[in-house]
Coordinates of C-alpha atoms in Angstrom, one line a residue:
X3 CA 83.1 32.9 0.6
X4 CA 80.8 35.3 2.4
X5 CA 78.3 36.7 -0.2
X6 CA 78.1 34.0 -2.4
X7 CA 75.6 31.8 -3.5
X8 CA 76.0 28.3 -1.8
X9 CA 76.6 25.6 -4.4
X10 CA 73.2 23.1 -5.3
X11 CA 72.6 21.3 -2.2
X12 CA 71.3 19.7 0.8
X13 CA 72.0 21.7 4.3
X14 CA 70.9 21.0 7.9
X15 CA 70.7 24.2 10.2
X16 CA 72.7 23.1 13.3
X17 CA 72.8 25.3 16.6
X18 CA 76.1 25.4 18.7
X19 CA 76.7 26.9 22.0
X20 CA 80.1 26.4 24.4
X21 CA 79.2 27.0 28.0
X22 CA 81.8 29.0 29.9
X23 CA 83.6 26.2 30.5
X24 CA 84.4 25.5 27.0
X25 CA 82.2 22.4 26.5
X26 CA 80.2 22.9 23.0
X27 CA 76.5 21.2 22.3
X28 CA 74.9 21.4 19.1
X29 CA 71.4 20.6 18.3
X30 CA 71.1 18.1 16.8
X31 CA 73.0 16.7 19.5
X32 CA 74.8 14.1 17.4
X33 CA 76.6 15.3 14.3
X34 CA 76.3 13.7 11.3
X35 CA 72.7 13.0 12.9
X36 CA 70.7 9.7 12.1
X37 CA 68.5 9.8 9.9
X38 CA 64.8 9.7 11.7
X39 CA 65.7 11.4 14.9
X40 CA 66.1 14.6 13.9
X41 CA 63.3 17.1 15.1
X42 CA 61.5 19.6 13.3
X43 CA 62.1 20.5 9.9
X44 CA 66.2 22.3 9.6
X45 CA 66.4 21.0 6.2
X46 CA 67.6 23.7 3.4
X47 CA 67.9 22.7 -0.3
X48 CA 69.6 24.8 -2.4
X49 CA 68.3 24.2 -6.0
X50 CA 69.1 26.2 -9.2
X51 CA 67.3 24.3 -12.0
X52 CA 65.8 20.2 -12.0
X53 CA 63.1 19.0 -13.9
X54 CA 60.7 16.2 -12.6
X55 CA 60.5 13.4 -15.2
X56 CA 57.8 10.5 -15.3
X57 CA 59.4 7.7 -14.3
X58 CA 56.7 5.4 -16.4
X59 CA 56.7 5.3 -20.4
X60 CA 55.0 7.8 -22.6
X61 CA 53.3 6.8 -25.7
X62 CA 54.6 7.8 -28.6
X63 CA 52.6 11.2 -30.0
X64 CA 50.5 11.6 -26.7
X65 CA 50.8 14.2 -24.0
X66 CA 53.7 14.2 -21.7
X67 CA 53.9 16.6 -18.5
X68 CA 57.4 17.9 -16.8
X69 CA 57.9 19.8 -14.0
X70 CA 60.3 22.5 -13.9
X71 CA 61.9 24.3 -11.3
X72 CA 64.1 27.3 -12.5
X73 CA 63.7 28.9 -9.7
X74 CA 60.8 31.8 -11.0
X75 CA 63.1 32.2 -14.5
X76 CA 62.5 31.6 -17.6
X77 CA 64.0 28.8 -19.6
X78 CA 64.7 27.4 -22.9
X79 CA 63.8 23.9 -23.8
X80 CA 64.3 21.8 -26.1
X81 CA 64.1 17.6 -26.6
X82 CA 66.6 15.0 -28.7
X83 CA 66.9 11.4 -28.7
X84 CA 69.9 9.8 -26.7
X85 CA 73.1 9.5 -29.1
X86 CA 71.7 12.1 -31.9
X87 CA 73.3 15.8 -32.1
X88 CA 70.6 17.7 -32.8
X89 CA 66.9 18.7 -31.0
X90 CA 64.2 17.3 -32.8
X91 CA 61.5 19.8 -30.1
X92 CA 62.4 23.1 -28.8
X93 CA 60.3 26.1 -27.2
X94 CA 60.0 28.5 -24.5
X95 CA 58.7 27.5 -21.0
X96 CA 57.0 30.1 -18.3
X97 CA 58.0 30.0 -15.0
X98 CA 55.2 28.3 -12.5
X99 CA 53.6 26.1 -15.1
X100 CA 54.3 22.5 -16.0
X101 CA 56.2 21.8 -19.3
X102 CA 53.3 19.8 -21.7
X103 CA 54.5 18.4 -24.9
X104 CA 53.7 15.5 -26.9
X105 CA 56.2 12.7 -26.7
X106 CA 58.2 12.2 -30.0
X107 CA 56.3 10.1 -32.7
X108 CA 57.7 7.1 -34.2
X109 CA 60.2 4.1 -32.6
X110 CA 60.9 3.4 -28.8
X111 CA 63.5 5.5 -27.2
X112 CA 65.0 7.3 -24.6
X113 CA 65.1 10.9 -25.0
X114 CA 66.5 13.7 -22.7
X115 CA 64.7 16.8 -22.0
X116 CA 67.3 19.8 -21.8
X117 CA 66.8 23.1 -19.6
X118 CA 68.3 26.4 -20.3
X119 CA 67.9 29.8 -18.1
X120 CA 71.3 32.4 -18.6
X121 CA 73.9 30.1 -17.9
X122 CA 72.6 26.9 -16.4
X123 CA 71.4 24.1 -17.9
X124 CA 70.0 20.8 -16.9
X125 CA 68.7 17.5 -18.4
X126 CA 66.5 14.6 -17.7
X127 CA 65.5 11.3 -19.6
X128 CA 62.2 10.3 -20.3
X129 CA 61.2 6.9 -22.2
X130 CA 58.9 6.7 -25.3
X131 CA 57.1 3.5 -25.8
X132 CA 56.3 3.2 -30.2
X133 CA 53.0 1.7 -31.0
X134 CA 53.9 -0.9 -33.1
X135 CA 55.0 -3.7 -30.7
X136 CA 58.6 -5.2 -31.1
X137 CA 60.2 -8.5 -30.3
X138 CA 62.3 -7.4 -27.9
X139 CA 60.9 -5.4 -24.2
X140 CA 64.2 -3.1 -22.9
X141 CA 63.5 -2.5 -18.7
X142 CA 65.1 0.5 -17.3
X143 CA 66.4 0.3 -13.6
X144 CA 64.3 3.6 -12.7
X145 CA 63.7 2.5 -9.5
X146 CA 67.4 2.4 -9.1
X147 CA 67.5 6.0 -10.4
X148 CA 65.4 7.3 -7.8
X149 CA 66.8 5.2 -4.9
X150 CA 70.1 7.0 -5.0
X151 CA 69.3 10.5 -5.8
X152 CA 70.1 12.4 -3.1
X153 CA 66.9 14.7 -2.6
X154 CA 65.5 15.7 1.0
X155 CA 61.9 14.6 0.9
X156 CA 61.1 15.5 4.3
X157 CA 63.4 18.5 5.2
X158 CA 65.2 17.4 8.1
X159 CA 68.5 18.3 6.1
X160 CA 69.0 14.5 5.2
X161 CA 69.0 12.9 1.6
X162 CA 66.0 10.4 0.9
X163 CA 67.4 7.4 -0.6
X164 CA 67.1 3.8 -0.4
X165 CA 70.7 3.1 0.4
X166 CA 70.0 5.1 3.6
X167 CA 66.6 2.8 4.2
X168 CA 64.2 5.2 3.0
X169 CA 61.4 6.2 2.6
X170 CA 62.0 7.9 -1.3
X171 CA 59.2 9.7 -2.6
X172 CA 57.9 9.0 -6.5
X173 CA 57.7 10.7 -8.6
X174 CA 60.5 13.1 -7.7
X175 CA 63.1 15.9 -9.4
X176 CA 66.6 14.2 -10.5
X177 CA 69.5 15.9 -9.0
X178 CA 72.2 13.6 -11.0
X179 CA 74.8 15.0 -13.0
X180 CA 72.7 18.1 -13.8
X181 CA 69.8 16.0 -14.2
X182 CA 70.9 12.6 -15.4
X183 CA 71.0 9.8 -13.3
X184 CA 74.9 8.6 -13.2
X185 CA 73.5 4.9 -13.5
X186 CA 71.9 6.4 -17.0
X187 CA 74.4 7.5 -18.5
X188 CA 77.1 4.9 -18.0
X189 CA 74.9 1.7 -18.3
X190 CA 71.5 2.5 -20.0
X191 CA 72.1 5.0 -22.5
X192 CA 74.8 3.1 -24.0
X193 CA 72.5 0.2 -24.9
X194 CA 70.3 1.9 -25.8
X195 CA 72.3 3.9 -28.7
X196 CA 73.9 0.3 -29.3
X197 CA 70.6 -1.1 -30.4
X198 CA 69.2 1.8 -32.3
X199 CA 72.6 1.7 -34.4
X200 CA 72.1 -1.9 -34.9
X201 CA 68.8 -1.1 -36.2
X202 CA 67.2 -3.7 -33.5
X203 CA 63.7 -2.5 -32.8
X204 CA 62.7 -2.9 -29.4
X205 CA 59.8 -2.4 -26.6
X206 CA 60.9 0.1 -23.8
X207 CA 59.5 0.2 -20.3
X208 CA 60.6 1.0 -17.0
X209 CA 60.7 -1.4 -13.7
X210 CA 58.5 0.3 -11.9
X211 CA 55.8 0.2 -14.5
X212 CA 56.9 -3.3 -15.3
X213 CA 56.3 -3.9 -11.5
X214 CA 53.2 -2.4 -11.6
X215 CA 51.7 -4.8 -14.2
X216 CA 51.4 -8.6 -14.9
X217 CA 54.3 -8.7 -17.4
X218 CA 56.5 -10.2 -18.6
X219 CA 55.0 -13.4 -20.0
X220 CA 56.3 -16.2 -21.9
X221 CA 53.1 -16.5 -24.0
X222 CA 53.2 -13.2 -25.6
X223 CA 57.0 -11.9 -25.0
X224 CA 60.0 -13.5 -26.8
X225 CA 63.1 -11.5 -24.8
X226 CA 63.6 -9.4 -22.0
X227 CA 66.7 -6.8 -21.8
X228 CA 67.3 -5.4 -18.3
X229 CA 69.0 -2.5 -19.3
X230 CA 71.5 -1.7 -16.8
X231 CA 71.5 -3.1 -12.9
X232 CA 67.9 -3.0 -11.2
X233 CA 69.6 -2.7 -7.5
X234 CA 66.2 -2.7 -6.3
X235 CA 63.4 -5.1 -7.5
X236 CA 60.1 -5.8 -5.4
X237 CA 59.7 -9.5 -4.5
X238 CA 56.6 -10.2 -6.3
X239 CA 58.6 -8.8 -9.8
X240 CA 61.5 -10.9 -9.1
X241 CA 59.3 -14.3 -8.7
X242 CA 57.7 -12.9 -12.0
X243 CA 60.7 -13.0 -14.2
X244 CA 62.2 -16.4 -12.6
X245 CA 59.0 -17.5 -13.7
X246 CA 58.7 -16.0 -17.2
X247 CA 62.1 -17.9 -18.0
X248 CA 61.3 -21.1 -16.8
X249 CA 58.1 -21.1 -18.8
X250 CA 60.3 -20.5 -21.7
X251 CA 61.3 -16.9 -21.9
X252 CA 64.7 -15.3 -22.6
X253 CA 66.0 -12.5 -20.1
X254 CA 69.5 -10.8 -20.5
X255 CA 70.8 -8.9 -17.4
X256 CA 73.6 -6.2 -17.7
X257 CA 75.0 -4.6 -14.6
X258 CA 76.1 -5.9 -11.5
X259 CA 74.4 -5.7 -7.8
X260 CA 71.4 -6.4 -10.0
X261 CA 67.8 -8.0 -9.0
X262 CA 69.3 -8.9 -5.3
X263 CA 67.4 -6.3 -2.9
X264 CA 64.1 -5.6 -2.3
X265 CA 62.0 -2.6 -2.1
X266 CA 57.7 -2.4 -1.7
X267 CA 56.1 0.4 -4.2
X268 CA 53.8 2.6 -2.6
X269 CA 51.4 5.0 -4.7
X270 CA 53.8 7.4 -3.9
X271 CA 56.7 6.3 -2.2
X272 CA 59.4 3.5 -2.0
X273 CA 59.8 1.9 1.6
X274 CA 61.4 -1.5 3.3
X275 CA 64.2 -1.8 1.1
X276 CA 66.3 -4.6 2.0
X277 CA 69.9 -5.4 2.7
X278 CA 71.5 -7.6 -0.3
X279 CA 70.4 -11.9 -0.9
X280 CA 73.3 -13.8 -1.9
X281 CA 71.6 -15.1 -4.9
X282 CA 69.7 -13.7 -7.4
X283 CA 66.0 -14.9 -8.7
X284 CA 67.7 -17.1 -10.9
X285 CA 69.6 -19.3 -8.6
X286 CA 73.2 -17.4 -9.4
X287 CA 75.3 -17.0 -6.1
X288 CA 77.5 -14.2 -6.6
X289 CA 80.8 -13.2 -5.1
X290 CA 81.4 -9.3 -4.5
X291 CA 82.3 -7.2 -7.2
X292 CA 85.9 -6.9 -7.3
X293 CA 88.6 -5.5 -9.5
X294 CA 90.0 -8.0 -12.3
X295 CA 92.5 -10.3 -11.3
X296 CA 96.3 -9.5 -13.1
X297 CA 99.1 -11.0 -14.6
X298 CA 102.1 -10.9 -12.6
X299 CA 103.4 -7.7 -13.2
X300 CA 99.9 -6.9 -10.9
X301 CA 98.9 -4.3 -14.0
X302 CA 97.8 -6.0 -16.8
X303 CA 94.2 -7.7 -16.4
X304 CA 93.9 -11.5 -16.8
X305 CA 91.8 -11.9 -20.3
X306 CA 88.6 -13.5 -20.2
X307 CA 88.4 -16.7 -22.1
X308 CA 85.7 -19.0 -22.2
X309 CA 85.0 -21.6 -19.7
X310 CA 82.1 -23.3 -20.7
X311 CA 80.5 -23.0 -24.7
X312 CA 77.6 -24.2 -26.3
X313 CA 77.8 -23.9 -29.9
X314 CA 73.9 -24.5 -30.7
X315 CA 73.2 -21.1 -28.8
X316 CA 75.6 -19.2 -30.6
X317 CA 76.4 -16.7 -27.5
X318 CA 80.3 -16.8 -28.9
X319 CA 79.7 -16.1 -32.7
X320 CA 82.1 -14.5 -34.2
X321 CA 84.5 -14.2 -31.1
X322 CA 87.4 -16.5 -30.1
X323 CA 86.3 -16.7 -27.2
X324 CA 89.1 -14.1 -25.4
X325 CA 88.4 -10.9 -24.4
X326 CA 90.4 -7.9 -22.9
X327 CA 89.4 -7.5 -18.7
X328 CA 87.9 -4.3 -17.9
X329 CA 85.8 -2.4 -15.5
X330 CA 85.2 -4.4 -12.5
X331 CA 83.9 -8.1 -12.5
X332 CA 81.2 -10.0 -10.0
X333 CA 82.1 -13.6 -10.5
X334 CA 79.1 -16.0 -9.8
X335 CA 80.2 -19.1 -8.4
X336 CA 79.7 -22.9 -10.1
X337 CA 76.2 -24.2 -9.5
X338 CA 75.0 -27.2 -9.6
X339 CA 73.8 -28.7 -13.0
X340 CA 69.9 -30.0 -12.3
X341 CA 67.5 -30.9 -14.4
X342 CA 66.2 -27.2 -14.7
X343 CA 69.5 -25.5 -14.7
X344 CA 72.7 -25.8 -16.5
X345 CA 75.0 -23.4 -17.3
X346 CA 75.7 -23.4 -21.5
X347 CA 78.0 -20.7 -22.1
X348 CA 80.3 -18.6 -19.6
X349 CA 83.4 -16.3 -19.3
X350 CA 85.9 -15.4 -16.8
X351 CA 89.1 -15.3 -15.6
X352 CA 90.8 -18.6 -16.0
X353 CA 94.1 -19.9 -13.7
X354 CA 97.1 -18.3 -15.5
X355 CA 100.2 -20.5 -15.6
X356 CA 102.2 -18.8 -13.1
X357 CA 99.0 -18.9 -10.9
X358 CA 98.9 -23.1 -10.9
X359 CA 102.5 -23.2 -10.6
X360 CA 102.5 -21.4 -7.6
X361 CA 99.9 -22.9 -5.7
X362 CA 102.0 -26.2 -6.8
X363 CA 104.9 -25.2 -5.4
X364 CA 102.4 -25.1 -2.3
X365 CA 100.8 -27.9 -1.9
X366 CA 97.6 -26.4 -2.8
X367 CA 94.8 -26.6 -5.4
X368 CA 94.7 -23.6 -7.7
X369 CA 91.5 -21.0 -7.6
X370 CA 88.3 -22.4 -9.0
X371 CA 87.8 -20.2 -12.4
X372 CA 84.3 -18.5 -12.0
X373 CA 82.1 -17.3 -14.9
X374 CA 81.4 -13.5 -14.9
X375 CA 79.3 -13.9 -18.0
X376 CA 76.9 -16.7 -18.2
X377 CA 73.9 -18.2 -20.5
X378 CA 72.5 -20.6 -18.6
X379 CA 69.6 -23.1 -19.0
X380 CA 66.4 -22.2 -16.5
X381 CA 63.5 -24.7 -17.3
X382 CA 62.2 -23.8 -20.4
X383 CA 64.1 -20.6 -20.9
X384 CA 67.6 -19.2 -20.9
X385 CA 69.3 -16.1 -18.9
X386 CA 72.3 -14.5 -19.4
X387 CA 74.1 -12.6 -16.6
X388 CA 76.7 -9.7 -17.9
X389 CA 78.3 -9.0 -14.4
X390 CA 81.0 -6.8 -15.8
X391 CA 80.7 -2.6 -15.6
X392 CA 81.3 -0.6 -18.6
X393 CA 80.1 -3.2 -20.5
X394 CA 77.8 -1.0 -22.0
X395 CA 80.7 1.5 -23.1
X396 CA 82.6 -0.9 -24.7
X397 CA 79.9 -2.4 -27.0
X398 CA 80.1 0.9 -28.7
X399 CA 84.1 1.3 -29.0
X400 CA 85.4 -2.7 -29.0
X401 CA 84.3 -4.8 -31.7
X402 CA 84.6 -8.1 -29.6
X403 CA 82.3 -6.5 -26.9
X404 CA 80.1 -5.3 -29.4
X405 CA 79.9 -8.9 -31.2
X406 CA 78.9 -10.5 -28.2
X407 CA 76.0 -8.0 -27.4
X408 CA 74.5 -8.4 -30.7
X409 CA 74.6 -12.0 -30.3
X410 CA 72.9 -11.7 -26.8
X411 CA 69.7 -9.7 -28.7
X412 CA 69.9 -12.0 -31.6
X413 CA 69.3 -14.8 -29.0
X414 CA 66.5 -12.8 -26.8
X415 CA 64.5 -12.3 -30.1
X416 CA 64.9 -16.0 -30.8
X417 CA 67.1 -14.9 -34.0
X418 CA 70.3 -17.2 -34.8
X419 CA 73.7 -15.3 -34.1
X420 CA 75.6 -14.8 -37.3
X421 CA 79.5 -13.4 -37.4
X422 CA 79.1 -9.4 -38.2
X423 CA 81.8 -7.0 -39.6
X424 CA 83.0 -3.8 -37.4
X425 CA 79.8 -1.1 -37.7
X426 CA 77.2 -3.2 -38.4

């Protein structure tokens, strides 16, 4: 409606003129345009308050810097740690100067940074690293945060992203869901909370500063816990954690689309991101991610039951080994047992009964079952692949779900499995 604000935003300044003869051209001559042959900059972003994050961990008790844009207001702000209630900082920022705080003391975490001015609000995680050193080192996809923001680096009036082929400036504000990365809140947060209710210490780093560094290591690092799908890993990363299992390590993987693309980090941008690899850096091939296969009715999910158990790993304790479908799946298909790799314990969807009768009745073989969660031998170390979404969700509502995730941390930090009553 004319005199109204236009909603947050990225907008393109387009010129249209119809000759007398009714024909119309626009400038840019090609509507939507592509990206890289626009000219000039006719790029307008409509903003009304985002905060710029660091996309690397803080130390717990030192300095950490935001940038705030509330547009010349003043704001409110105040800090909590993801899954509590209540603030634990609070203050007053002025408009034009950067937010300084020191990081909250005591365990790892991720926290969220809220932004008040009159009636908007905003939010935006940040990761606190403790001191003490824990067992376990949590990765969060950052990279994947970033790479799917939509935010117009270069003003042409197109969104910067990785999906799009880049290039996506680092560090930038987080548009999100008023600041918090969709991919956040439904995979990474959840864990997250899930852990610190289990009372399960942990080391908490982002890829990008992973992939900045020479870690993880075998030698000094007993699990790793990608915390939610890293759609985006540089090369030399990915050739780092394949080798950190098979030199003994022990790396769990939630999310799917995970660890299969590449990107190259530059001191200040992401460029050359790459289409999808069939496989991922441990050898997995995986099938699209695809809804849950169903009974006959066509509504009710086939369960997932296991296909494949080793009891010495004790990836099943406490479950029998059936569990409800949900989400959406990506099914990895059978590999090959070698001398480095053998799968030890996996779920999916198995043939139903009506399913090998009918191809039967066909002359045909009945679907190969395929594992969508699988702990499988690499070398010297074990991976497990959770290719199922909302995973994270349910390990805080279904005690099955939640069972299994303890057992997956229990196994990362070298600790046996046990069986575990509802809440704890």
């Amino acid at each position: 409606m004319p005199g109204r604000p236009a909603p947050p935003g990225i907008y393109m300044v387009v010129v249209a003129v119809r000759d007398r003869a009714g024909n119309l051209g626009t400038a840019p001559a090609v509507l939507p345009p592509v990206p890289g042959q626009v000219r000039g900059k006719p790029g307008i972003t409509v903003r009304r308050l985002t905060a710029q994050p660091p996309v690397e961990p803080v130390r717990a008790g030192e300095r950490v810097q935001f940038f705030v844009d509330s547009r010349r207001r003043p704001y409110r702000w105040s800090v909590r740690r993801v899954g509590a209630s209540r603030p634990i900082k609070k203050g007053r920022g002025t408009p034009g100067k950067t937010l300084s705080m020191r990081a909250p003391r005591g365990i790892s975490g991720a926290y969220l940074l809220q932004i008040d001015s009159g009636r908007l609000s905003a939010r935006v995680p940040f990761l606190v690293q403790a001191q003490e050193r824990a067992k376990l080192l949590v990765v969060a996809p950052t990279l994947s945060w970033l790479g799917v923001d939509k935010v117009d680096d270069d003003s042409d009036g197109l969104p910067n992203t990785l999906e799009t082929g880049g290039p996506v400036k680092w560090p930038r504000v987080i548009s999100g869901v008023q600041g918090v990365p969709p991919a956040f809140a439904a995979e990474t947060a959840p864990l997250l909370v899930f852990l610190d209710r289990a009372r399960i210490r942990y080391d908490l780093t982002s890829d990008i500063a992973l992939a900045r560094s020479r870690d993880p290591r075998a030698t000094d690092r007993e699990g790793v816990l990608l915390a939610g799908s890293l759609r985006w890993v540089p090369r030399p990363l990915a050739r780092r954690l394949r080798g950190y299992v098979e030199a003994g390590g022990r790396l769990a993987s939630f999310g799917t689309e995970s660890l299969r693309r590449g990107v190259r980090i530059g001191a200040n941008r992401l460029t050359q991101p790459t289409q999808p690899t069939p496989t991922d850096p441990f050898g997995a091939r995986l099938e699209p991610v695809a809804k849950p296969r169903t009974e006959d009715d066509g509504r009710t999910p086939l369960p997932l039951t296991a296909l494949a158990e080793d009891p010495a790993l004790g990836l099943l304790t406490g479950s029998d080994g059936v569990l409800d479908a949900f989400g959406r799946l990506e099914e990895s298909l059978e590999r090959p047992e070698t001398r480095r790799a053998k799968v030890l314990t996996a779920l999916g969807q198995d043939v139903s009964d009506s399913e090998r009768a009918k191809a039967e009745a066909e002359g045909e073989l009945p679907r190969e079952a395929l594992p969508v969660l699988t702990a499988t031998r690499l070398g010297k170390g074990v991976v497990i692949r959770v290719g199922l979404t909302q995973w994270a969700q349910r390990a805080g509502t279904d005690a099955e779900v939640a069972q299994i995730t303890r057992n997956i941390a229990d196994i990362l930090r070298r600790v046996r499995p046990r069986v575990r009553s509802a809440g704890r």
